[in-house]
Every structure is written in C-alpha cells, then in structure tokens.
Amino acid sequence: MFLQQLINGITLGCVYALIALGYTMVYGILQLINFAHGEIYMLGAYLGVIGLALLQAIHFAPSSPLVLVLTLALFAALIAALWGITIERLAYRPLRGAGRLAPLIAALGISIVLQNFVMHSQGAREKIFPALWAGSGYIFGNTRVSAVQLLIIITSAVMMVGLTLLVQKTRIGTAMRATAQDRVMAQLCGIDANMIIAITFAIGSALAGIAGVLIAAYYGMINFYIGYQAGLKAFAAAVLGGIGTIPGAMLGGLLLGLVEAFGAGYLSSQYKDVYAFLILILFLIFRPGGLLGEQLAEKV
Amino acid sequence: MTRPSLLRRKTGLGGTLGLPAMLLLALVGCSRQSDTIRIAVVSPMTGESAKMGEDISRAVQLAVEEWNQQGGVLGRRIILSIEDDRADPKDAVSAASKVVAQGAVGVIGHYNSSCTIPASNIYHEAGIPMITPASTNPMVTDRGYSSVFRTCGRDDQQGRVEADFACQALNAQRIAILHDKTTYGQGLAGEFRKNLTSTAEVVFAEGVTRGDKDFSAVLTSLKAASPDLVMFGGLYGEGGLIIRQMRDLGVAAAFLSGDGVYDPEFLRIAGSAAEGAYLSYAPSAEGIPAARKFLESYLKRWPEVGPYSLFAYDATNILLKGIELAGTTDGRKVAATIHTNSFPAAFGTVAFDAKGDPVVAPYVMWIVRDGKLVPLDGLPKPVHVETH
Amino acid sequence: MGANDADSPQGAANGVKDDSVAADHRRAFEALGAVALTGAITLPFTGLIGSLAIAVAAGLFQYYSSGDASHIKRGSWQPIAVPQIVRTLHPKLKGAIAAVFLLLLPLLLLQRYQIEVLTLGLLYATLAIGLNYIVGLCGLLVLGYIAFYAIGAYAYALLNLHFGIGLFAAWPLAMLAGALAGLLVGLPVMRLRGDYLAIVTLGFGEIVRIVLNNWDAVTAGPNGIMGIARPSLFGWKLTSPSAYYILALLLTCVAFYTQSRMIKSRIGRAWEAIREDELAAAHCGVPVVKMKLLAMAMGGLWAGAAGALFASRMTHVSPESFTFLESVLVLCMVVLGGMGNPIGVSVGAVSLIVLPELLRGAAGYRMLAFGLLLVLAMRYRREGFLPMRRLKLAGGN
C-alpha cells in the first residue's frame, strides 16, 4: 500500500509541478500571480479532446497510443502558448508598472472569462477522452503502475530537465534570467524584455497545455471547471517550493502531491486539502522563502 | 493640490456615483400583463453545477412550450423566466426575490438543497408555490411550509431502498461507504448507513472532495479494507471516476449509488468499468406514454436527458395543472390544490403528503449491462416507501 | 419627457442654479440628470427616486467624510446640486440628514427585489470596508478574507442555536470572533512578504471552509445550520426586507464612520506609511507589527459583524457561501472601488453586487460579461473608480 500511495502521489505531484512551472516562471519575471494559469491547463485538456476529433476527421490514425498522445500534447502546447501570449499582450502588458493588485484582478477576470467561454463554446457537460491503454500497466506485487501514470512521470521529468537546460544553458534562458533580475538593466543591455516576457508566457502555457492533455488521458474526463482547483494547488506548490525558482516548483509540486496522497490514504481524505494548505502554511511560517526560495534581504 | 486636479477628481466622482444609480435604475422589474402568466425556473446556469441547471431548465422549457401549444393555462400564455443561482445561497435569495418581483406565480427550483432552503423563505413569504425537482435533503420540506413541494424523493427514502437492496438482494457483508461531502451525497450515504442491518459491517467510510479528479489515494486505502460492496453518495462525475479508478486498482467489489449518478455521462466517464454498477433511480419511464413523448421531443432538441430532467418536467406539469385546477394564480390556493389532488406524471401518479413530499417515493434498482442502464430484473416493482 | 421632468424631484433639483458651479461640475451633474431622465421615461417612478436618492446620499456622505480636509470642502459635492440651505448646516447635522435619507429609501423603493439586492450590497460594503483596512490601508494582500466572514456567521449561528442568543446580543461576540481570527492569522505571518501572505491567507480561507464542511458534530457539515432566528428588538420581530435593509445600512454606516475617522488618525497615517514603505516606516518608529495586527483585527471585526447579519438574514448558513471566489469578489470590490477610500470600496461593493443582477438578462453569459468588465476596468481605471486621496501631511512632498 505504501508503494501504491507513493506512485499515486508522484503522479499527482508531477501534474502539479508541470502547472506550477508556469506560475513560477511568470512570477519570477513579472512578480505577477497569474491566476488565469489554471484555466490555460483546462484549455489544454480541451485542446486534447478537440485535437483528437481533428485527427479523426483527417483520418490520421497513429500506430501507437503513445504517438497519439504526444501529437495531441504538441498540438495543445502550441495553441496554449498562443493563448498565453495573447493574454499577456491584451490583459497584462498594459498594466505593467501598475502595482501588484491591478494585474491580479485582471488575471482573475481573464480566468472567469476563459472558464465561461469554454462553458459556452464547449458545453457544460463533461468531455470524454477515450481510454487509450485500457487495463495495461505494470504490476509489482501489490502495486500497480498504469501506462498513463508512467507516461505522466516520464514526460514531466523530460520537460523539467529540458526547461532547466533551457534556462541555464541557452541565450534565451540567460536573457530570461537577466529580465527577471532587473528588467530595465536587461533592456539597456539590448535584451528585448517584451519578447522575453512573451516567450516566458508561451513556455509556461505550453507546459500547462501538455499537463492538460496528460490529465485528460489519465482521468478520461474533463470539464470546464478543472482549472480552478488545479490552478489553486499548483499555485500552492509553486509557493511551497519557493516561487520564482524552477527546481522549487518541481519539488513543491511533488511534495504537495505526496502530502495529498499520503494524507488521503493514511489519515482522512476529507481533509486532504487541509493537509496540503497546512503544510504550505507551516513551511512559510518557518521558512518564509519557500523550500528553495532565496532568503533575500528586503530591498530598500 | 491644484485646482484642475480637484475638478478632475470631482467629475470622476459624479460619473462614478452615476454608475450605481444607473445600475439601480435597470433593476426595476418588468410590468405585468394580464393576458400572460409567468412562472420561473431557478437553477445553477453557470459554475460547477451548470450542467444540472441546463438539464432542469431545458425540461421546464419543453413542458411550458407544450402547454403553450395547447393554449396555455387558464387561457393565458405562459411566460418562463430562466434564472441563475450559481449554486450560491446568496444568489439564490436574490434570484428568488427577482422572480417574485417579476410576478411569477410559481417556481420550479432550485437544484442544491442549500439554495432551496433560504430561497423557499422568500417564496413562502410571497405565497408562491415552489416545486424542486432535485433537492432531496429532508429539511427542504420538514420546515412545514405549505407551498413547498418536491417531485424527487428524499434522501432518507432512497437511502433505505439502497440499504435494503445491499443487505437483502446482494447480501453484502463488508461495506465501504464514500460520499462527496455535499448535502446530497453525505445525506444519502448517511441514510444508507442508518438503514443497514446488523449482518452488514461498514469497514470503510470516507468523504472525498467534489470536483476532485484523483481518488487513487483514498481508493488504495479502501482496497486494503477489502469490502465486497462500495456505496457512493454523490454525482455522476465523481462516481464515474471512482468506479473507473477502483477497477484500475483492481478492486472487485460491487458498486452501488443513487440518482445523482444516473446519467449517461456516468457510463461514458467510467467506460467499461461501469459494467455491473447498481444505481437506485425512479422506475423506467419508457412504459409511460407521457414520459415517452417527453423523452422523444427532448432528445430531438438536445443530446441527453439528465438525472433530474424528468423530475423537472413533472414539476412543471404539476404546477401548471395545479393552476388550472385551482382556476386562479393565487399561490396559496394553487398550493392547496396541489396538496389535495394527484397528478399524472412521467413516473406514474404523483400525490403529495402534508409536508409536500411525494406520498410514494418510487425508487427501484438499475444495473449497468452492456453499457446501458436497465431496470434490474427479478427485483421489485417500485419499492413503495412511505414517507413517515 | 417633459411631463416626467416636471413631476419628478430631480426636475426641481435641476432648477437650483448655482453660478459658482464650474463647467465640469455642471457637465457631471447633467450627465447624472440625463441618466435619471432616461430612467424616468422607461422605468417606474419609485425606482427612479430610489436611485437618485442613493446617488445624492452617497454625495452627502462624500462631503461629510471629507469634512476635515479644508481644500476639499468647498464645492466638493456641488455636482449633486443640493439646495443652498443644506450647505449651511452643521456637518454633523448633514451627516444625520444623509443617514435618515438613506433610511427612508426602502419606503420609496417599493419592490422587495431591489431592497434585497441593496441589502446584500450594503452587507458586502461592510465586508469591503473591512478588507480595506487590510489591503487598502495597510497594503497586506489577503486572499482568504471570507474566512472571517464565515467565522462571524457560524459564531452567530451556533450561539443562536445552542444558547438562543439574539442577533443584537450576539453581534459583539461575532465581531470579537472575527477580530480574534484576524489576529490569529496575523500573528504567525507578520514577517511574510506580500505574495506569500496572500497564499497563506488563501490557505487559511480554504482550511476554514473545509473544516466547516467536515466538522459534522459542530457545524452540521454540508447541511449547514438551519433555523437561525431573525433578530428581534424589544419583542418586535425584524423580519421584513426593509428592516434588514435598515440593519445593514446601520452596520455599513458605523463601519464607514469608524474607518473614515481612523484614516485621519495617527493610526491611519501609520498604516499608510507601512503600505508605502514598510522599512522606512519601521525606521521612523512606526510599530509595524502592532499596526499590521490592528489592521487584521479591524478587518476581521467587520467581517464578523457582516457574517452575523448574513446568517440571520439567510436563516441558514452552509459552507458553500464561503468559497475562495467570495474572497476574490470582495477583493475586486476593494480594488475596483478604489483602494483605501471607504467611499470607493462601498460604491465598488454595491456596484459589484448590483452588476451581476443587472446582467441576469444575459442569463448564462452574465459571468462572462462580469469577467470582461473586470479586465476592462483594470485596463482603463486601474486605480479603481474612486481612488484614495493621499493625505497631505505637514511639509509632505
């Protein structure tokens, strides 16, 4: 049972981590809590279902479900990235330098808009994603790992390593870090800060889009409301890990997933969300910068 | 501060004060016309439960259209207001006051018991009959309001039917109970548990969060308790995921749930995992001509009938028939008429007791067989449960 | 149109000429008049008077609240063009007149629906004023504010259920409970920076809601507590919507008055200093932690008061009423109305309650429209509709 809960927790944690990455990247560069990010994840899940219908329309039938899911993930990532850029351009960019609260309210507005937009355009009913690997999985003694769980864990790991390399080793990553540290200075050094911010939004949204498709394949069912709860949890995960740091988001997501799985499994599932938030609060009280956050002195 | 900035500020003030004034102006209700009758359906049209609101308001709409085609009621055309309560108690009160202000003579709604209860205060004070198609909490009618009715059953009735089925027909010994921590889910699970006989032992009982998608953690612990029956109190979304994840984890126990899960959506979400699931619901409407007609015309326009669509259709017909029989739109007289008469409905004849609950709560067991919901053979004829 | 003009009171008000009114003032007033006149043509007479009364009364409040700021005094409410005689009255008297005027509103607004909506608006105005202490004045971003409201509501519900305590006796206790909750949350998180505080309070709000939903023995779980008594005063039961309206109004007025007094006091200035630059404030000798805790407690206090009234109005409290989205709604009221300004946040609260009601015509699309409005409002009025005036300190910049 312990191993099984570990697998459950890691899977859940990987999904939280994928969404949390978007929060943390945007926060790192703009100090903006992008509350609409959970809705991008929801859009990603819908894009997976829509993409599937499109593929069927053009009679594209990949040989293996793995190729199919990866194709859908790519499709969802692209469109979600476009959504991210558009939202940044229309709702957040005009508010840059307007303090913390105005963009926060705008983000909440966008979140309400997206949720209701999807409800009206796609219907209030659940959408079904067909079970691609029905029954297949690996059984070790009493513990079961399904194919989708493996896929989620592997994809997340690949994405996180890729993202870390991108941010640490490439020119774009350097520009991102520079912009995050001091936007004006970065601009003076010839970095197009607006471009970098747009790229950040695109990458974060693409990751959320991929998470959406994976979740659609995992649970087999999505609705227009899934972004709200996942967004809240992922935000908590990002803060838990130390908002603004990429490894922190991954660690925070995993930790949150494990706390939920073990809390629900060994204590009581009614209070599952209480454990998640309690851990968060305790962490912040005793380590206010989060798990991996830097303990910076207040800027004067 | 300089003079110009002062001026600008003040102009802003004038404009801003004008805003609530303008908003307020538009709040004033519509005027009544004597050649029409207004009824209202109030349910969640946005938010998490929007699908349920859609199911209910569509059915009411259809019923009203049918009545209007036959010349309306009392020779007057029926106008339907469709209102949204967002499944939020305070919105429910606002929506209720609005339909009262608009001059509605009867209300179908609300969906959530927690909305129905505060809203029914308003209807009661205004003397307007209210029939809820979906609020199964006993407290809805237990407060003694003479103009509050429901066409659905009560949690205590349904819980008993399910408990009897589990103990007698299935002879379950080790029972696990899950519920979604809502008024409905927890209420149903609680009544189920209360009515279990001593042969059955509850080996696992837990609440889950509505809206959650991942139940693998709680199901892993459930598996460790090795139950032979899992009872779930809640709605189709969570129900579908739970049975699916349960089977994925290799839990072979039987699955039993209630009317909230009775939805085509449940079959699709659960896929092949739904096979063999037991659900308590009203008896098949297929055999009743009125219901067949409703199902046909409903499916012609919209893809699917939800669990409470038929109850909403019945509620509308009962309300309008009540107005017709009373010969007036006076709410108190209509309510009295509904109390004293019985009405043909999609689930057979409906009559109400003094509280406003249906006298006979017709719950039977259904089973999922070959991907379809079918009434369970060999099992009863509507299980008649007296309310009191 | 002419007929309406003649027999509606704003026609008479329109006739009051004041040559000193600047062109801008006149334009603003005319715009208001135009709105009112449009209303007069299309809508019943009663609703018109009510809305005008609100606008006028809010203007009076604005004037009254700015009584100390001498540079604002002259003509700050001239756009409303109230007869000369009122202007010569003592400011306190004017406040009293304004209050009475608002009290009479339900008698003019005959329809129950408007009164119910306005009552809710006033209830949220109290909440918004409470949150304004925390977010608007002290600059602490709190995302779980509705938890204090829930605590107030459940405190009254439980006191009433178990001990039969009436609303008026329970009110101070509910306020105390809210304030204590504010302190309790505030104490451990005082050293957290803005956004961390936001998530901690968000977590606190969710925890409170989940506990209310799960602690069946005390809170009756998802069923909530039913049959909460309506208030009664000397044996006279206050059950009518008008009575609730007046109660909510009184509550809002007290909350409003307290806040506008506090803003002008040393405490208010200390809060503003913390909001603008915490470090500098600390070095200037402002007791930062104490002041922050005071803001949290004041916020909790008014949320508790509003919660108790809410519970008695609904006669039923259940956890559904206290979701994260409610916290967001109150935050929107504060930010859209104008952070720091009690008038602004009150107007914001009433508007954000009335607005979705107006959008009811759009049925399922109303939340879509609401979201769009939020985005647009931030795009074009990012400081809110009635931003706070900066207090001018002696020798300040």
XYZ file of N, CA and C in Angstrom, chain B residues 147-249:
309
model
N -46.350 25.707 0.906
C -46.276 25.903 -0.541
C -44.979 25.347 -1.132
N -44.270 24.522 -0.361
C -43.019 23.942 -0.851
C -43.232 22.458 -1.166
N -42.885 22.070 -2.380
C -43.062 20.689 -2.814
C -41.779 20.181 -3.438
N -41.710 18.864 -3.602
C -40.646 18.334 -4.457
C -41.173 17.117 -5.199
N -40.666 16.921 -6.404
C -41.067 15.751 -7.171
C -40.055 14.629 -7.013
N -38.841 14.977 -6.600
C -37.856 13.923 -6.357
C -38.120 13.343 -4.974
N -37.426 12.281 -4.657
C -37.623 11.669 -3.345
C -36.789 12.363 -2.290
N -36.798 11.771 -1.118
C -35.975 12.298 -0.036
C -34.794 11.363 0.169
N -33.696 11.934 0.682
C -32.513 11.113 0.924
C -32.840 9.925 1.825
N -33.718 10.172 2.825
C -33.983 9.083 3.762
C -34.736 7.938 3.080
N -35.566 8.278 2.078
C -36.274 7.210 1.372
C -35.316 6.408 0.506
N -34.508 7.143 -0.251
C -33.616 6.467 -1.176
C -32.555 5.652 -0.452
N -32.060 6.229 0.648
C -31.045 5.523 1.426
C -31.570 4.175 1.919
N -32.862 4.167 2.274
C -33.429 2.926 2.776
C -33.548 1.877 1.667
N -33.990 2.329 0.504
C -34.099 1.399 -0.621
C -32.741 0.771 -0.913
N -31.716 1.613 -0.912
C -30.378 1.109 -1.230
C -29.870 0.156 -0.158
N -30.133 0.504 1.112
C -29.660 -0.346 2.206
C -30.349 -1.705 2.143
N -31.669 -1.690 1.900
C -32.392 -2.958 1.791
C -31.819 -3.806 0.663
N -31.553 -3.149 -0.443
C -31.016 -3.859 -1.601
C -29.657 -4.470 -1.271
N -28.810 -3.668 -0.629
C -27.466 -4.139 -0.318
C -27.511 -5.329 0.637
N -28.363 -5.263 1.649
C -28.386 -6.310 2.670
C -29.130 -7.552 2.193
N -30.279 -7.330 1.530
C -31.092 -8.480 1.180
C -30.709 -9.083 -0.167
N -30.768 -8.260 -1.233
C -30.525 -8.814 -2.561
C -29.054 -9.173 -2.759
N -28.162 -8.283 -2.338
C -26.734 -8.543 -2.580
C -26.083 -9.291 -1.434
N -26.741 -9.276 -0.290
C -26.198 -9.908 0.897
C -24.762 -9.457 1.178
N -24.562 -8.172 1.123
C -23.213 -7.634 1.329
C -22.835 -7.718 2.801
N -21.608 -8.128 3.081
C -21.149 -8.272 4.459
C -20.204 -7.140 4.854
N -19.303 -6.847 3.937
C -18.314 -5.817 4.228
C -18.571 -4.640 3.299
N -18.982 -3.520 3.889
C -19.419 -2.398 3.065
C -18.491 -1.204 3.248
N -18.109 -0.606 2.122
C -17.343 0.638 2.150
C -18.260 1.759 1.698
N -18.227 2.869 2.406
C -19.078 3.996 2.042
C -18.206 5.194 1.690
N -18.473 5.764 0.514
C -17.807 7.003 0.107
C -18.891 8.028 -0.161
N -18.604 9.276 0.130
C -19.551 10.316 -0.268
C -18.781 11.576 -0.599
N -19.456 12.510 -1.286
C -18.726 13.671 -1.808
C -18.797 14.890 -0.893
N -19.191 14.698 0.364
C -19.216 15.788 1.341
C -20.147 16.922 0.913
N -21.166 16.617 0.130
C -22.176 17.628 -0.140
C -23.427 17.232 0.636
N -24.366 18.164 0.704
C -25.611 17.881 1.406
C -26.229 16.605 0.858
N -26.238 16.512 -0.455
C -26.864 15.359 -1.087
C -26.074 14.074 -0.825
N -24.805 14.107 -1.178
C -24.004 12.890 -1.103
C -23.875 12.359 0.312
N -23.569 13.270 1.235
C -23.403 12.839 2.615
C -24.740 12.406 3.209
N -25.801 13.130 2.830
C -27.130 12.789 3.335
C -27.537 11.391 2.901
N -27.328 11.114 1.627
C -27.713 9.810 1.097
C -26.881 8.700 1.747
N -25.579 8.938 1.827
C -24.707 7.928 2.435
C -25.082 7.695 3.891
N -25.426 8.772 4.594
C -25.803 8.659 5.996
C -27.078 7.836 6.170
N -28.058 8.096 5.320
C -29.312 7.353 5.421
C -29.106 5.888 5.056
N -28.231 5.657 4.097
C -27.899 4.294 3.704
C -27.320 3.542 4.897
N -26.375 4.190 5.546
C -25.685 3.557 6.662
C -26.650 3.269 7.808
N -27.547 4.218 8.068
C -28.501 4.093 9.167
C -29.399 2.869 8.975
N -29.701 2.552 7.715
C -30.671 1.509 7.442
C -30.070 0.129 7.186
N -28.743 0.023 7.319
C -28.121 -1.287 7.120
C -28.506 -2.226 8.269
N -28.675 -3.488 7.932
C -28.985 -4.435 9.009
C -27.688 -4.881 9.673
N -27.839 -5.637 10.758
C -26.661 -5.992 11.548
C -25.757 -6.987 10.828
N -26.249 -7.618 9.758
C -25.398 -8.579 9.050
C -24.283 -7.867 8.288
N -24.503 -6.605 8.001
C -23.513 -5.886 7.208
C -22.614 -5.064 8.117
N -21.345 -5.088 7.807
C -20.403 -4.315 8.607
C -19.807 -3.222 7.726
N -19.776 -1.991 8.245
C -19.151 -0.911 7.489
C -17.658 -0.947 7.782
N -16.867 -1.311 6.774
C -15.435 -1.485 7.015
C -14.630 -0.252 6.632
N -15.275 0.665 5.924
C -14.534 1.834 5.453
C -15.535 2.942 5.182
N -15.288 4.116 5.671
C -16.186 5.233 5.377
C -15.353 6.494 5.252
N -15.513 7.194 4.138
C -14.695 8.373 3.893
C -15.455 9.392 3.049
N -15.081 10.626 3.197
C -15.595 11.661 2.315
C -14.532 12.011 1.294
N -14.941 12.392 0.095
C -14.000 12.879 -0.907
C -14.412 14.300 -1.264
N -13.590 14.970 -2.048
C -13.886 16.353 -2.374
C -14.586 16.435 -3.718
N -15.704 17.148 -3.741
C -16.398 17.329 -5.010
C -15.529 18.152 -5.945
N -15.429 17.690 -7.179
C -14.604 18.406 -8.137
C -13.216 17.783 -8.264
N -12.865 16.917 -7.329
C -11.588 16.230 -7.430
C -11.606 15.258 -8.603
N -10.423 14.976 -9.130
C -10.353 14.021 -10.222
C -9.569 12.779 -9.816
N -8.731 12.921 -8.825
C -7.850 11.816 -8.476
C -8.286 11.207 -7.148
N -8.838 10.009 -7.204
C -9.285 9.346 -5.986
C -8.401 8.146 -5.667
N -7.273 8.030 -6.363
C -6.484 6.810 -6.215
C -5.999 6.625 -4.783
N -5.701 7.734 -4.087
C -5.184 7.588 -2.722
C -6.238 6.970 -1.807
N -7.441 7.540 -1.831
C -8.470 7.029 -0.932
C -8.895 5.625 -1.364
N -8.852 5.354 -2.658
C -9.252 4.028 -3.126
C -8.201 2.973 -2.771
N -6.958 3.396 -2.703
C -5.918 2.457 -2.283
C -6.165 2.011 -0.840
N -6.537 2.960 0.029
C -6.859 2.553 1.407
C -8.138 1.726 1.441
N -9.077 2.092 0.571
C -10.331 1.334 0.521
C -10.054 -0.119 0.153
N -9.141 -0.280 -0.792
C -8.802 -1.622 -1.243
C -8.263 -2.452 -0.073
N -7.483 -1.799 0.780
C -6.890 -2.511 1.909
C -7.951 -3.019 2.885
N -9.128 -2.368 2.893
C -10.199 -2.816 3.797
C -10.975 -3.988 3.206
N -10.656 -4.346 1.989
C -11.295 -5.417 1.213
C -12.816 -5.537 1.426
N -13.552 -4.532 0.946
C -15.011 -4.576 1.030
C -15.594 -5.439 -0.082
N -16.830 -5.900 0.081
C -17.459 -6.574 -1.051
C -18.495 -5.676 -1.722
N -18.762 -4.513 -1.116
C -19.651 -3.550 -1.766
C -19.148 -2.138 -1.464
N -19.112 -1.305 -2.509
C -18.759 0.092 -2.312
C -19.998 0.923 -2.603
N -20.458 1.679 -1.597
C -21.596 2.559 -1.816
C -21.076 3.979 -1.951
N -21.544 4.680 -2.978
C -21.088 6.054 -3.184
C -22.269 7.008 -3.152
N -22.209 8.005 -2.311
C -23.223 9.064 -2.300
C -22.643 10.277 -2.982
N -23.186 10.618 -4.151
C -22.638 11.763 -4.866
C -23.158 11.817 -6.280
N -22.433 12.506 -7.151
C -22.898 12.748 -8.504
C -22.094 11.930 -9.521
N -22.615 11.951 -10.752
C -22.070 11.086 -11.807
C -20.587 11.334 -12.100
N -20.147 12.603 -11.992
C -18.764 12.920 -12.370
C -17.773 12.170 -11.496
N -17.918 12.375 -10.183
C -17.031 11.689 -9.239
C -17.317 10.194 -9.258
N -18.614 9.843 -9.378
C -18.991 8.429 -9.397
C -18.297 7.687 -10.525
N -18.308 8.288 -11.701
C -17.684 7.661 -12.863
C -16.196 7.475 -12.667
N -15.551 8.506 -12.128
C -14.102 8.410 -11.922
C -13.776 7.398 -10.838
N -14.612 7.365 -9.803
C -14.323 6.460 -8.690
C -14.405 5.008 -9.149
N -15.464 4.679 -9.884
C -15.582 3.269 -10.284
C -14.458 2.915 -11.258
N -14.082 3.857 -12.097
C -13.021 3.594 -13.054
C -11.673 3.392 -12.365
N -11.359 4.288 -11.433
C -10.075 4.175 -10.741
C -10.060 2.971 -9.799
N -11.263 2.655 -9.286
C -11.391 1.484 -8.432
C -11.019 0.215 -9.211
N -11.595 0.098 -10.406
C -11.299 -1.082 -11.225
C -9.835 -1.090 -11.656
N -9.298 0.096 -11.961
C -7.885 0.187 -12.347
C -6.984 -0.339 -11.232
N -7.387 -0.068 -9.997
C -6.583 -0.512 -8.863
C -6.844 -1.972 -8.536
